[in-house]
CSV table of C-alpha atoms (C1' of nucleotides) in Angstrom, one decimal:
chain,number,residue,atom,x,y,z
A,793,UNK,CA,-14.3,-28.6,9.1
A,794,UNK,CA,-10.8,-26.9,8.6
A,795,UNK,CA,-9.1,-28.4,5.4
A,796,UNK,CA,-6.2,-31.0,6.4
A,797,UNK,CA,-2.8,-32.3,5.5
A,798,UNK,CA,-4.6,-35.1,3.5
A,799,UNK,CA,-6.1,-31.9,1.0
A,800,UNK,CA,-2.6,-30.5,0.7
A,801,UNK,CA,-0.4,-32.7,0.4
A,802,UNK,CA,-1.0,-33.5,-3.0
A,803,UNK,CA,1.6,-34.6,-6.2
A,804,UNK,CA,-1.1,-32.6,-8.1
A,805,UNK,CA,-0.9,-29.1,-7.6
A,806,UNK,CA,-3.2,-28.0,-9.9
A,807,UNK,CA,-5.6,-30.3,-8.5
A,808,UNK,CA,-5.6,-28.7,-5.6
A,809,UNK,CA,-6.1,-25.2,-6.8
A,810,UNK,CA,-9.4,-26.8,-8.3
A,811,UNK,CA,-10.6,-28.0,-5.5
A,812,UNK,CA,-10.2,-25.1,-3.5
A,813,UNK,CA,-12.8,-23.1,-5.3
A,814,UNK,CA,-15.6,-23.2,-3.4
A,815,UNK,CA,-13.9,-23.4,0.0
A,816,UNK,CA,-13.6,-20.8,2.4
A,817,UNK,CA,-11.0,-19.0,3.6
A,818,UNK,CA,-10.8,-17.3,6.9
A,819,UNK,CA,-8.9,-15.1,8.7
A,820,UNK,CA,-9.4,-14.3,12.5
A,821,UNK,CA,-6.5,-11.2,12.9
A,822,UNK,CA,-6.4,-8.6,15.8
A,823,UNK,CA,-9.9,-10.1,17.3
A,824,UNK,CA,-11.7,-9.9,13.5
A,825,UNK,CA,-13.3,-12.7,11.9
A,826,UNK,CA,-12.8,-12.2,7.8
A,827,UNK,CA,-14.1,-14.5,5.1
A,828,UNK,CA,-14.8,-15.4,1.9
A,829,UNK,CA,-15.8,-18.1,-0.6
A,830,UNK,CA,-12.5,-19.1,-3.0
A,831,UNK,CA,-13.8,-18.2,-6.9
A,832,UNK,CA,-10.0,-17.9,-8.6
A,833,UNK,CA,-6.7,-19.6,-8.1
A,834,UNK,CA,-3.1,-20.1,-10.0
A,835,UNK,CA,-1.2,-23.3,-9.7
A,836,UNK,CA,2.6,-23.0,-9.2
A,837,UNK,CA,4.8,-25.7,-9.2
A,838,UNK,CA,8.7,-26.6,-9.1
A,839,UNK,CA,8.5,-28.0,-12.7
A,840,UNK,CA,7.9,-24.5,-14.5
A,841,UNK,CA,9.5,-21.0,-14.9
A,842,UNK,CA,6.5,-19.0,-13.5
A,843,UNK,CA,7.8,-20.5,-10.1
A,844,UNK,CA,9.9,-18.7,-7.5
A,845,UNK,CA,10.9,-22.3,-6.7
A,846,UNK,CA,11.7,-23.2,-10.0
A,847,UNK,CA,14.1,-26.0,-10.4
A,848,UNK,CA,13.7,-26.3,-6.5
A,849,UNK,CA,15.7,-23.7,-6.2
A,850,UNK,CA,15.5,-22.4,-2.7
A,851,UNK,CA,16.1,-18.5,-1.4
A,852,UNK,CA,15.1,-17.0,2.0
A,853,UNK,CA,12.1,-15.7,0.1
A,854,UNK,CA,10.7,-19.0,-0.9
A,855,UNK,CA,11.8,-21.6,2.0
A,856,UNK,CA,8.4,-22.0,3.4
A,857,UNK,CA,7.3,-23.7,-0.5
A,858,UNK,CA,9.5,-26.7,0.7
A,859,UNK,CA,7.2,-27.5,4.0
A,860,UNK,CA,4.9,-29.6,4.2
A,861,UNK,CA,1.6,-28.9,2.4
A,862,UNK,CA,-0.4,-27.0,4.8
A,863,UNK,CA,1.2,-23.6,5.4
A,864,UNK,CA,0.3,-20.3,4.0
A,865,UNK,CA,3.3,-18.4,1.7
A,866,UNK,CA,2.7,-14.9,2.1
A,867,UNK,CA,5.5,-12.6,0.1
A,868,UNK,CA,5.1,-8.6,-1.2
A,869,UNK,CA,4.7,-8.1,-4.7
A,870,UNK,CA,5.6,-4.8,-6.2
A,871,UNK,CA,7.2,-3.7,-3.1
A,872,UNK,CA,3.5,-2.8,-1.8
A,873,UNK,CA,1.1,-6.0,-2.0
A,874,UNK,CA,1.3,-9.0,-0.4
A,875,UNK,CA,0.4,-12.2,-2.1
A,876,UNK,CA,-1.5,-15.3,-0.2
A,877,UNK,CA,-0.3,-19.0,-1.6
A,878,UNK,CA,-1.5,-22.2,0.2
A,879,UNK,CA,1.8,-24.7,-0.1
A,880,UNK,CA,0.8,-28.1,-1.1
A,881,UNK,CA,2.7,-31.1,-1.5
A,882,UNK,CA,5.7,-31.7,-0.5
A,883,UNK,CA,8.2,-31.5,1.9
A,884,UNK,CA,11.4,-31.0,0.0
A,885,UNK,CA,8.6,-30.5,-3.6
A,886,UNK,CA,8.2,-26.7,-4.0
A,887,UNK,CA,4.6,-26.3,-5.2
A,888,UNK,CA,1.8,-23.5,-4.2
A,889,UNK,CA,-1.5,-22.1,-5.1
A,890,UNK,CA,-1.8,-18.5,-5.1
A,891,UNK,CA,-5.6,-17.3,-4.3
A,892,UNK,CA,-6.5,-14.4,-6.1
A,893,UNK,CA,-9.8,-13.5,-5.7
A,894,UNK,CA,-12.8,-14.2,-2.8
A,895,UNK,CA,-16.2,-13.9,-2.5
A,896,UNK,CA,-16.9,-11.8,0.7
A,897,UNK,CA,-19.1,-13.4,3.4
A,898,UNK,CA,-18.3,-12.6,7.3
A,899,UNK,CA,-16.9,-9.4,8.3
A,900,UNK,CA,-17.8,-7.2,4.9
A,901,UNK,CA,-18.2,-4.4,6.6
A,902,UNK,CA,-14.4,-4.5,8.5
A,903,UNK,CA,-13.3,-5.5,4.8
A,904,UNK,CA,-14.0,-2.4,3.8
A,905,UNK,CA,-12.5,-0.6,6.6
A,906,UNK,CA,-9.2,-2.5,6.3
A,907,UNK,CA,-9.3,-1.7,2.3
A,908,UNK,CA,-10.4,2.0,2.7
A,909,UNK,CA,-12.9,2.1,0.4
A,910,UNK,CA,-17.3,1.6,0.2
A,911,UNK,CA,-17.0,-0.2,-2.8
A,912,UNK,CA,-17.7,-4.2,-1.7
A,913,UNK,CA,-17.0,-5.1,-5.4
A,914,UNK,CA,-13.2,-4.0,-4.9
A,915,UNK,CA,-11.9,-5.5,-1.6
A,916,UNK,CA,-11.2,-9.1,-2.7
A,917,UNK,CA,-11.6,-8.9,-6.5
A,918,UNK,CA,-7.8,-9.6,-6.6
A,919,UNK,CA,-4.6,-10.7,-4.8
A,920,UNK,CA,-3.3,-7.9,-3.4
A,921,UNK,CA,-7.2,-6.8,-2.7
A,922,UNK,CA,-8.2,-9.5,-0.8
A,923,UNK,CA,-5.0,-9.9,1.5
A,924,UNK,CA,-5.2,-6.4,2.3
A,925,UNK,CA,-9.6,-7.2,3.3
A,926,UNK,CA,-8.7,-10.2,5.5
A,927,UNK,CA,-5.7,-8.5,6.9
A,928,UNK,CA,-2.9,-10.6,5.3
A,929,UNK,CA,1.0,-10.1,5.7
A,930,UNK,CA,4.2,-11.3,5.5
A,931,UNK,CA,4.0,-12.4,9.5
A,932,UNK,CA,2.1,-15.2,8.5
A,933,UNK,CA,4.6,-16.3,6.0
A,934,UNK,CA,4.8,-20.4,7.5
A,935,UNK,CA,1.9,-20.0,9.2
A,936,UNK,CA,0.1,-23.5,9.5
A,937,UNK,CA,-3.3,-23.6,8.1
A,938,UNK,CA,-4.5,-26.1,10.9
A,939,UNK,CA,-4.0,-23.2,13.4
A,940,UNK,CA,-6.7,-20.2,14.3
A,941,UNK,CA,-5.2,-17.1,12.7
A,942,UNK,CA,-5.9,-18.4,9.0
A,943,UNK,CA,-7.7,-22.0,7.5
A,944,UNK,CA,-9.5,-23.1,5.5
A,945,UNK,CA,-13.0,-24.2,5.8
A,946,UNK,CA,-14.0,-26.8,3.4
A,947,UNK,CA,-17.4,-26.0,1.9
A,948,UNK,CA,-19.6,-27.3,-1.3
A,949,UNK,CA,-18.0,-29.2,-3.9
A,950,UNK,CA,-18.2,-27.1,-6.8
A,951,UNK,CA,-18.7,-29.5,-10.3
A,952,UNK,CA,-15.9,-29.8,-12.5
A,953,UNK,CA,-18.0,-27.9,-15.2
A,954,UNK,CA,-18.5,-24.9,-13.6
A,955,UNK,CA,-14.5,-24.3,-13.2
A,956,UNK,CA,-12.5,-22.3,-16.1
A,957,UNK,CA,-9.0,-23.0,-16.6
A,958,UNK,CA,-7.0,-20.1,-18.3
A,959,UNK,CA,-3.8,-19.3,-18.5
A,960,UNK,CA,-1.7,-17.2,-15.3
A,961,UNK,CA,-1.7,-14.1,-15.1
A,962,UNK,CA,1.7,-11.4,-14.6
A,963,UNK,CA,3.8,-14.1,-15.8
A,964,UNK,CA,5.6,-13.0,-19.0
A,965,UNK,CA,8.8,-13.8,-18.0
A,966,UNK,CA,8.0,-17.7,-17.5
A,967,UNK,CA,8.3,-18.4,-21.5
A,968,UNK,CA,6.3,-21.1,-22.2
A,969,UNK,CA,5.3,-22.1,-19.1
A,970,UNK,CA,3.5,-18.9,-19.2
A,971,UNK,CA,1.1,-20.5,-21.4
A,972,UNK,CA,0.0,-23.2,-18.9
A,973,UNK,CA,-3.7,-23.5,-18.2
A,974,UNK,CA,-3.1,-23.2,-14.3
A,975,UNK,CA,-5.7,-20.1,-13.5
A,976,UNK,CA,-8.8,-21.4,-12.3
A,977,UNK,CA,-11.6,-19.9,-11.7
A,978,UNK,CA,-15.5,-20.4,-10.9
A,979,UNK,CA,-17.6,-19.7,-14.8
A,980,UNK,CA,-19.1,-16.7,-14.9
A,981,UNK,CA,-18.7,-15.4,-11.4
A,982,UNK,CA,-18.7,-12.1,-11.0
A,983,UNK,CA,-16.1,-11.6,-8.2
A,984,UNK,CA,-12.9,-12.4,-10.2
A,985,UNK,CA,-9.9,-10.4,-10.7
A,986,UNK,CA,-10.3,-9.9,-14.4
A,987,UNK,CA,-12.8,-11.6,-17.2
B,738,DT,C1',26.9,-3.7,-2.3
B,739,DA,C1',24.7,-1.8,-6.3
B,740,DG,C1',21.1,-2.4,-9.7
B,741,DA,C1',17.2,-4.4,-11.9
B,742,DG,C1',12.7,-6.0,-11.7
B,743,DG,C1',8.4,-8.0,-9.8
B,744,DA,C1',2.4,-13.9,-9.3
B,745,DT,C1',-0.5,-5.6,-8.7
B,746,DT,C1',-3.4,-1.8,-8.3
B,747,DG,C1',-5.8,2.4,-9.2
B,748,DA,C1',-5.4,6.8,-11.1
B,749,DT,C1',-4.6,9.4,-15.6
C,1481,DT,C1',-0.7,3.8,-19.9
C,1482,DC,C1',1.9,4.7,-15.9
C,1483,DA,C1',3.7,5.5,-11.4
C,1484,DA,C1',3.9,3.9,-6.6
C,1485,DT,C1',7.3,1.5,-3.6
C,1486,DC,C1',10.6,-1.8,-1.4
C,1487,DC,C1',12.1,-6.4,-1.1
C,1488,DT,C1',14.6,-10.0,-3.3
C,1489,DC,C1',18.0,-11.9,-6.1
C,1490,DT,C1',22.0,-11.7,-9.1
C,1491,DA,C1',26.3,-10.1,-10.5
C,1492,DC,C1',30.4,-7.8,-9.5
DNA sequence: TAGAGGATTGAT
DNA sequence: TCAATCCTCTAC
């Protein structure tokens, strides 16, 4: 069952980047089914610096954070990585979670093709990884997570115990916000970005 | 319209 | 530790 509006449109946003650990996230691009199981998220929210809505401040960039939750933000990073964020709340309240790492399941072997390398460990082990595994770009900036091309399939609920909240990383220029424990990510798994 | 810098990655 | 690489935003 595809997570719904109910699931997004949350005041919490980093409630929702704990409960989407666990969950599944799917792409099916150019007649390929990708997947894999959600182990480590950021929370990003209107009310702090590390936000590119910060202050609700809007730019072409960042318009689709002001949707409705339920639409994916895709952006480049770097000027060569693209960056998958599942918009929650709202409309009109900029907020976001940014996944940033995946456990592979369906489609490993096209993963690898897409990433150009045999090494499973490093397809999805991080944000630009993973997009570039399940074939994520900037056309599916607004796309709605209730449509075909890319949802999210809810799964297990993972206990509150298992999940580790640290602070975000690449941030620096937030100030203190930087220091917000907003990166989740499943204890001890062994398919997140960094330990 | 120019200039600085980035929610990263992989090679050195 | 560092370069790749180009889009976005700000200031002029």
């Amino acid at each position: 069952m595809k997570l719904d509006h109910p699931f997004f449109q949350n005041v919490h946003v980093e409630k929702v980047a704990r409960q989407l650990l666990g969950q599944v996230l799917i792409t099916n691009i150019g007649a390929k089914v990708t997947s894999g199981i959600i182990v480590e998220t950021e929370a990003y929210s209107f009310r702090e610096m590390g936000c590119h809505a910060y202050n609700n401040k809007m730019t072409p960039r960042n318009s689709v954070m002001f949707e409705r939750g339920g639409v994916a933000y895709v952006y480049l990073c770097y000027g060569m990585h693209h960056m998958f964020n599942v918009v929650t709340n709202g409309p009109g309240q900029a907020e976001a979670v940014l996944v940033r790492a995946l456990e592979p399941l369906d489609g490993k072997e096209f993963m690898m093709v897409r990433s150009r390398t045999d090494n499973l460990k490093r397809i999805t082990s991080g944000p630009g990884k993973l997009c570039k595994a399940l074939g994520i770009d900037r056309s599916l900036n607004g796309a709605s997570l209730l449509g075909d091309e890319v949802y999210i399939e809810r799964s297990k609920k993972v206990p509150q115990h298992k999940i580790k909240s640290s602070a975000r990383i690449g941030i620096d220029y937030a100030g203190e916000d930087a220091s917000l424990p907003w990166r989740f990510t499943l204890q001890g798994n062994e398919w997140i970005s960094r330990p």
